[in-house]
């Protein structure tokens, strides 16, 4: 190994997931019985994990991957002129075989741990960050996420399997759970299939999110980016029970080290006012985001639909009148209105201070909803919610706390 390929094992397996297209799922789960495969670039055959012997592929360090993944790669390449150069590469003991997604800080791949061919999720930094003047800061964020995940051990929180550096690019490895999807994707599925979302399901999902946050907060960790895209749902085989995992601790912070931040970090729609101001964060910060999610899943509408970031910030830093007016458009019982009035207050001191308080008031709200006869969101209501909530206005930048700055971005 070169000095740039430093690797540190930090913990047992964790969980991150994306659902595979149905037409590929069967073949992708069968390849372990047969270690023969193909080069994703030239199609040469060989044993999975072995370097491709073709001169050009060898020069680019391309390896043989399972044939179903090679077929999938070429199928995608037919629709895009830009191949992903990491597919077929070996990163330490991990063979990259598929692209799962990308974000502002890097990309996520499906990889196989050699030689056992266990599927894992590998998140690696983008090369442009390493080449930028903020490369040291970006790498420190990866290290911070790895350290936070390494200290968290809970069934409803993704945990870490491996952290390392590959050619100056930091990467994190977690388990890959298949099939599963994010809460946002589950809402999309129900819209397509005309399926409603029962409040009893919402209650069960949020209870598990709160279990995860209760544990994280007990370890002095605040997530800072709770949203439907970071909530993973998996249906337990043989049952209809939904099992929840909280993903992406890339913006998480250990509040015991510092309660304040020099960054506006998070997704504007779900971001608490104190994140906008760069002031003291704590459990109440994550609970604010959970309350915003709950308002969407119960009313079928986004509190900040169609608004730009500056408007969202201005309303969040206002007197709370916008939230009250938006919720008054729905036939909610007094218990629900009171719950959201407290949970979405501007001042942290006026909100529920911890998961226990939040849970108690939430339970009263759900009981009142059940008595009132409103027990689900229809597929049409879910569709309107998704249409009203386009993007999320994700924000992460260096920040000097001031109200004027927050309201003009």
Coordinates of C-alpha atoms in Angstrom, one line a residue:
X1 CA 0.0 0.0 0.0
X2 CA 1.1 3.6 -0.7
X3 CA 1.0 6.2 2.0
X4 CA -2.1 7.6 0.4
X5 CA -3.9 4.3 0.9
X6 CA -4.0 4.4 4.7
X7 CA -6.9 2.2 6.1
X8 CA -8.5 2.0 9.5
X9 CA -11.0 -0.6 10.6
X10 CA -13.3 1.0 13.1
X11 CA -16.3 -1.1 13.8
X12 CA -18.9 -3.7 13.0
X13 CA -21.3 -3.6 10.0
X14 CA -23.8 -0.8 9.5
X15 CA -26.6 -0.1 7.1
X16 CA -27.3 2.0 4.1
X17 CA -29.4 1.0 1.2
X18 CA -30.9 1.6 -2.2
X19 CA -33.5 -0.6 -3.9
X20 CA -32.3 -2.3 -7.2
X21 CA -34.4 -2.2 -10.3
X22 CA -36.7 -5.2 -10.2
X23 CA -35.4 -6.6 -13.5
X24 CA -31.9 -6.9 -12.1
X25 CA -32.6 -7.9 -8.5
X26 CA -32.7 -11.7 -9.0
X27 CA -29.6 -11.9 -11.1
X28 CA -27.6 -9.6 -8.8
X29 CA -28.4 -11.8 -5.8
X30 CA -27.3 -15.0 -7.6
X31 CA -23.8 -14.2 -8.7
X32 CA -22.1 -15.3 -5.4
X33 CA -22.5 -18.9 -6.5
X34 CA -20.5 -18.3 -9.6
X35 CA -17.3 -16.2 -9.4
X36 CA -17.0 -15.8 -13.1
X37 CA -17.5 -12.2 -14.4
X38 CA -16.7 -9.6 -17.0
X39 CA -14.7 -6.5 -17.4
X40 CA -17.2 -3.6 -17.3
X41 CA -15.1 -1.7 -19.9
X42 CA -14.1 -4.2 -22.6
X43 CA -16.3 -7.3 -21.7
X44 CA -13.3 -9.7 -21.2
X45 CA -14.2 -12.6 -19.0
X46 CA -12.4 -13.8 -15.9
X47 CA -12.7 -14.3 -12.2
X48 CA -14.4 -11.6 -10.1
X49 CA -11.9 -9.4 -8.4
X50 CA -9.0 -10.2 -10.8
X51 CA -7.4 -7.4 -12.9
X52 CA -8.6 -7.2 -16.5
X53 CA -5.7 -8.4 -18.7
X54 CA -6.5 -6.0 -21.5
X55 CA -3.8 -3.4 -21.9
X56 CA -6.0 -0.3 -21.7
X57 CA -8.1 -1.7 -18.9
X58 CA -5.0 -2.8 -17.0
X59 CA -3.6 0.7 -17.3
X60 CA -6.8 2.1 -15.7
X61 CA -6.7 -0.7 -13.0
X62 CA -10.1 -2.1 -14.0
X63 CA -11.1 -5.4 -12.5
X64 CA -13.5 -8.2 -13.4
X65 CA -16.9 -7.7 -11.8
X66 CA -20.0 -10.0 -11.7
X67 CA -21.6 -10.3 -15.2
X68 CA -25.0 -8.8 -14.1
X69 CA -23.2 -5.7 -12.8
X70 CA -21.2 -5.5 -16.0
X71 CA -24.4 -5.7 -18.1
X72 CA -26.0 -3.0 -15.9
X73 CA -23.0 -0.7 -16.3
X74 CA -23.0 -1.1 -20.1
X75 CA -26.8 -0.5 -20.2
X76 CA -26.4 2.7 -18.3
X77 CA -23.4 3.7 -20.4
X78 CA -25.6 3.5 -23.5
X79 CA -27.7 6.3 -22.1
X80 CA -24.9 8.4 -20.8
X81 CA -21.6 9.4 -22.6
X82 CA -19.8 9.8 -19.2
X83 CA -18.8 6.5 -17.6
X84 CA -18.1 6.3 -13.9
X85 CA -14.4 5.6 -13.8
X86 CA -14.6 4.0 -10.3
X87 CA -16.8 1.0 -11.4
X88 CA -14.4 -1.9 -11.7
X89 CA -11.8 -0.3 -9.5
X90 CA -10.6 -2.0 -6.3
X91 CA -10.5 0.3 -3.2
X92 CA -8.6 -1.7 -0.6
X93 CA -10.6 -4.9 -0.2
X94 CA -13.7 -3.5 -1.9
X95 CA -14.5 -4.0 -5.6
X96 CA -16.7 -1.2 -6.9
X97 CA -19.5 -2.6 -9.1
X98 CA -22.4 -0.1 -9.3
X99 CA -23.3 3.6 -8.7
X100 CA -26.0 4.2 -6.1
X101 CA -26.1 8.0 -5.9
X102 CA -24.2 11.2 -5.5
X103 CA -24.4 14.3 -3.4
X104 CA -22.6 17.6 -2.6
X105 CA -19.7 15.9 -0.8
X106 CA -19.2 12.7 -2.8
X107 CA -20.7 9.6 -4.3
X108 CA -22.1 6.3 -3.0
X109 CA -21.3 3.0 -4.7
X110 CA -22.3 -0.6 -4.3
X111 CA -19.1 -2.6 -3.7
X112 CA -18.2 -6.2 -3.0
X113 CA -15.9 -7.0 -0.1
X114 CA -13.3 -9.4 -1.4
X115 CA -12.9 -12.4 -1.2
X116 CA -16.3 -13.1 0.3
X117 CA -18.2 -10.9 -2.2
X118 CA -20.4 -9.3 0.5
X119 CA -22.3 -6.3 -0.8
X120 CA -21.6 -3.0 1.0
X121 CA -22.2 0.7 0.4
X122 CA -19.1 2.7 -0.1
X123 CA -19.2 6.5 0.1
X124 CA -16.2 8.3 -1.3
X125 CA -15.3 12.0 -1.6
X126 CA -15.4 13.7 -4.9
X127 CA -11.9 14.5 -6.4
X128 CA -12.9 18.1 -6.9
X129 CA -13.0 18.6 -3.1
X130 CA -9.5 17.2 -2.7
X131 CA -8.2 19.5 -5.4
X132 CA -9.9 22.6 -3.8
X133 CA -8.4 24.9 -1.2
X134 CA -10.8 23.5 1.3
X135 CA -9.6 20.0 0.9
X136 CA -8.3 19.7 4.5
X137 CA -11.6 20.9 5.8
X138 CA -13.6 18.5 3.6
X139 CA -11.4 15.5 4.7
X140 CA -12.0 16.5 8.3
X141 CA -15.7 16.3 7.8
X142 CA -15.4 12.7 6.5
X143 CA -13.3 11.9 9.5
X144 CA -15.8 13.5 11.8
X145 CA -18.6 11.5 10.3
X146 CA -16.7 8.3 10.7
X147 CA -15.8 9.0 14.3
X148 CA -19.4 9.8 15.1
X149 CA -20.7 6.7 13.4
X150 CA -18.0 4.6 15.2
X151 CA -19.4 5.7 18.6
X152 CA -23.1 5.0 17.8
X153 CA -24.3 1.5 18.2
X154 CA -28.1 1.3 17.8
X155 CA -30.5 -0.9 15.7
X156 CA -32.1 2.3 14.2
X157 CA -28.8 4.1 13.3
X158 CA -26.5 3.3 10.4
X159 CA -23.1 2.1 11.9
X160 CA -19.7 2.0 10.4
X161 CA -17.8 -0.9 8.9
X162 CA -14.7 0.7 7.5
X163 CA -13.0 4.1 7.1
X164 CA -10.0 4.7 4.8
X165 CA -8.3 6.9 2.3
X166 CA -7.9 5.9 -1.4
X167 CA -5.6 8.0 -3.5
X168 CA -6.2 11.0 -1.2
X169 CA -9.9 10.5 -1.3
X170 CA -11.5 9.6 2.1
X171 CA -14.2 6.9 2.1
X172 CA -16.6 5.3 4.4
X173 CA -18.1 1.8 4.1
X174 CA -21.4 0.6 5.6
X175 CA -23.7 -2.4 5.0
X176 CA -26.0 -2.4 2.1
X177 CA -29.5 -3.5 2.9
X178 CA -31.7 -4.8 0.1
X179 CA -34.4 -4.2 -0.7
X180 CA -35.1 -0.9 1.1
X181 CA -35.9 2.7 0.3
X182 CA -36.0 6.1 1.9
X183 CA -39.1 7.6 3.3
X184 CA -39.2 10.0 0.4
X185 CA -39.1 7.2 -2.1
X186 CA -41.7 5.2 -0.2
X187 CA -44.1 8.2 -0.6
X188 CA -43.4 8.3 -4.3
X189 CA -44.1 4.5 -4.6
X190 CA -47.5 4.9 -2.9
X191 CA -48.4 7.7 -5.2
X192 CA -47.7 5.6 -8.2
X193 CA -49.5 2.5 -6.8
X194 CA -52.4 4.5 -5.5
X195 CA -51.7 3.4 -1.9
X196 CA -52.6 5.5 1.1
X197 CA -50.3 6.2 4.2
X198 CA -52.0 5.3 7.4
X199 CA -51.3 7.4 10.5
X200 CA -50.6 4.2 12.4
X201 CA -47.7 3.7 10.0
X202 CA -46.5 7.3 10.4
X203 CA -46.6 6.8 14.2
X204 CA -44.5 3.6 14.0
X205 CA -41.9 5.2 11.7
X206 CA -41.5 8.3 13.8
X207 CA -41.4 6.3 17.1
X208 CA -38.3 4.5 15.6
X209 CA -36.7 7.7 14.5
X210 CA -37.2 9.0 18.1
X211 CA -35.6 5.8 19.5
X212 CA -32.6 6.5 17.3
X213 CA -32.4 10.2 18.3
X214 CA -32.8 9.4 22.0
X215 CA -29.7 7.2 21.8
X216 CA -27.7 9.6 19.7
X217 CA -28.6 12.5 22.0
X218 CA -27.5 10.4 25.0
X219 CA -24.1 10.2 23.3
X220 CA -24.1 14.0 22.8
X221 CA -24.6 13.7 19.1
X222 CA -27.0 15.9 17.2
X223 CA -27.8 14.8 13.6
X224 CA -28.6 18.3 12.2
X225 CA -30.1 17.0 8.9
X226 CA -33.2 14.8 9.7
X227 CA -35.4 14.6 6.6
X228 CA -37.3 12.0 4.6
X229 CA -34.3 11.3 2.4
X230 CA -32.2 10.3 5.5
X231 CA -34.8 7.9 6.9
X232 CA -34.4 4.4 5.5
X233 CA -37.4 2.0 5.5
X234 CA -37.1 -1.8 5.2
X235 CA -40.0 -4.2 5.3
X236 CA -39.2 -7.2 7.5
X237 CA -39.4 -10.4 5.4
X238 CA -42.6 -12.4 6.0
X239 CA -44.3 -9.5 7.8
X240 CA -45.6 -6.1 6.9
X241 CA -43.6 -4.4 9.7
X242 CA -41.5 -1.4 8.7
X243 CA -38.0 -1.2 10.2
X244 CA -36.4 2.2 10.3
X245 CA -32.8 3.3 10.1
X246 CA -31.5 6.9 10.3
X247 CA -28.9 7.6 7.7
X248 CA -26.2 10.2 6.8
X249 CA -24.5 11.7 9.8
X250 CA -22.3 13.8 7.6
X251 CA -23.6 17.0 9.2
X252 CA -23.8 15.6 12.8
X253 CA -22.1 17.3 15.6
X254 CA -20.9 16.3 19.1
X255 CA -22.5 19.0 21.2
X256 CA -20.4 18.2 24.2
X257 CA -17.4 19.7 22.3
X258 CA -19.2 22.9 21.2
X259 CA -22.9 23.9 21.2
X260 CA -22.4 26.5 18.6
X261 CA -21.4 26.3 14.9
X262 CA -19.8 28.6 12.3
X263 CA -21.8 26.9 9.6
X264 CA -25.3 27.0 8.3
X265 CA -25.7 23.3 7.8
X266 CA -28.8 21.3 6.9
X267 CA -31.8 21.4 4.6
X268 CA -33.7 24.7 4.8
X269 CA -37.2 23.2 5.0
X270 CA -36.3 21.1 8.0
X271 CA -33.7 23.3 9.5
X272 CA -34.3 24.7 13.0
X273 CA -34.0 28.5 13.5
X274 CA -30.9 28.1 15.7
X275 CA -29.1 26.4 12.8
X276 CA -29.9 29.5 10.6
X277 CA -28.5 31.8 13.3
X278 CA -25.5 29.6 14.1
X279 CA -26.5 29.6 17.8
X280 CA -26.8 26.8 20.4
X281 CA -28.0 23.5 19.0
X282 CA -29.1 20.4 20.9
X283 CA -31.8 17.6 20.9
X284 CA -34.4 20.3 20.3
X285 CA -32.8 21.0 16.9
X286 CA -33.4 17.5 15.6
X287 CA -36.9 17.4 17.1
X288 CA -37.8 20.5 15.2
X289 CA -37.0 18.7 11.9
X290 CA -39.0 15.7 13.0
X291 CA -42.0 18.0 13.7
X292 CA -41.7 19.5 10.2
X293 CA -41.7 15.9 8.8
X294 CA -44.7 15.1 10.9
X295 CA -46.6 18.1 9.7
X296 CA -46.1 17.0 6.1
X297 CA -47.2 13.4 6.8
X298 CA -50.3 14.4 8.7
X299 CA -51.5 17.4 6.7
X300 CA -50.3 16.3 3.2
X301 CA -48.7 19.7 2.6
X302 CA -45.4 21.4 3.0
X303 CA -45.2 24.4 5.4
X304 CA -42.8 26.2 3.0
X305 CA -44.1 25.0 -0.4
X306 CA -42.8 27.0 -3.4
X307 CA -40.5 29.3 -1.3
X308 CA -36.9 30.2 -1.9
X309 CA -34.3 29.8 0.9
X310 CA -34.5 33.5 1.9
X311 CA -38.2 33.3 2.4
X312 CA -38.0 30.1 4.4
X313 CA -35.4 31.6 6.7
X314 CA -37.4 34.8 7.2
X315 CA -40.5 32.9 8.2
X316 CA -38.6 30.6 10.5
X317 CA -37.1 33.5 12.2
X318 CA -40.5 35.3 12.5
X319 CA -43.1 35.2 15.2
X320 CA -44.6 31.8 14.3
X321 CA -47.6 33.3 12.6
X322 CA -46.9 31.5 9.3
X323 CA -46.9 28.0 10.8
X324 CA -50.2 28.8 12.7
X325 CA -51.8 30.1 9.5
X326 CA -50.6 27.1 7.4
X327 CA -51.9 24.6 9.9
X328 CA -55.2 26.3 10.3
X329 CA -56.1 25.4 6.7
X330 CA -56.4 21.7 7.9
X331 CA -59.1 20.2 10.1
X332 CA -56.7 19.3 12.9
X333 CA -57.8 18.7 16.5
X334 CA -56.6 21.2 19.2
X335 CA -54.1 18.6 20.5
X336 CA -52.4 18.6 17.1
X337 CA -52.3 22.4 16.8
X338 CA -50.9 22.7 20.2
X339 CA -48.2 20.0 19.5
X340 CA -47.0 21.8 16.4
X341 CA -47.2 25.3 18.0
X342 CA -44.7 24.1 20.6
X343 CA -42.6 21.8 18.4
X344 CA -42.1 24.5 15.7
X345 CA -41.6 27.5 18.0
X346 CA -38.8 29.8 17.0
X347 CA -37.1 29.8 20.5
X348 CA -35.6 26.4 21.6
X349 CA -36.7 27.2 25.2
X350 CA -40.4 27.1 24.0
X351 CA -40.1 23.7 22.4
X352 CA -39.9 20.2 23.8
X353 CA -36.4 19.9 25.2
X354 CA -35.9 16.2 24.7
X355 CA -37.3 13.1 23.0
X356 CA -39.3 12.1 26.1
X357 CA -41.3 15.3 26.2
X358 CA -41.7 15.3 22.4
X359 CA -42.9 11.7 22.4
X360 CA -45.5 12.3 25.2
X361 CA -47.1 15.2 23.4
X362 CA -46.9 13.4 20.0
X363 CA -48.8 10.4 21.4
X364 CA -51.6 12.7 22.6
X365 CA -51.8 14.2 19.1
X366 CA -52.1 10.8 17.4
X367 CA -54.8 9.7 19.9
X368 CA -56.8 12.9 19.1
X369 CA -56.4 12.3 15.4
X370 CA -57.7 8.8 15.8
X371 CA -60.7 10.0 17.8
X372 CA -61.4 12.7 15.2
X373 CA -61.6 10.1 12.4
X374 CA -58.7 11.3 10.2
X375 CA -56.5 8.2 10.0
X376 CA -54.6 8.4 6.8
X377 CA -53.2 10.4 3.8
X378 CA -54.7 9.3 0.5
X379 CA -52.5 8.7 -2.5
X380 CA -53.7 12.0 -4.0
X381 CA -52.7 13.9 -0.9
X382 CA -49.3 12.3 -0.9
X383 CA -48.9 13.3 -4.6
X384 CA -49.8 16.9 -3.8
X385 CA -47.3 16.8 -0.9
X386 CA -44.5 15.6 -3.2
X387 CA -45.3 18.2 -5.9
X388 CA -45.3 21.0 -3.3
X389 CA -42.0 19.9 -1.8
X390 CA -39.5 20.2 -4.7
X391 CA -35.9 20.0 -3.6
X392 CA -35.0 20.7 -0.1
X393 CA -32.8 23.8 -0.3
X394 CA -29.8 22.0 1.2
X395 CA -27.3 24.5 2.8
X396 CA -23.8 24.1 4.2
X397 CA -21.5 27.0 4.3
X398 CA -19.3 29.1 6.6
X399 CA -21.5 31.5 8.5
X400 CA -21.3 34.5 10.8
X401 CA -24.5 34.5 12.8
X402 CA -26.8 37.4 12.1
X403 CA -30.4 37.7 11.3
X404 CA -29.9 40.0 8.4
X405 CA -27.5 37.6 6.7
X406 CA -29.8 34.7 7.2
X407 CA -32.7 36.4 5.6
X408 CA -31.1 37.6 2.4
X409 CA -29.3 34.4 1.2

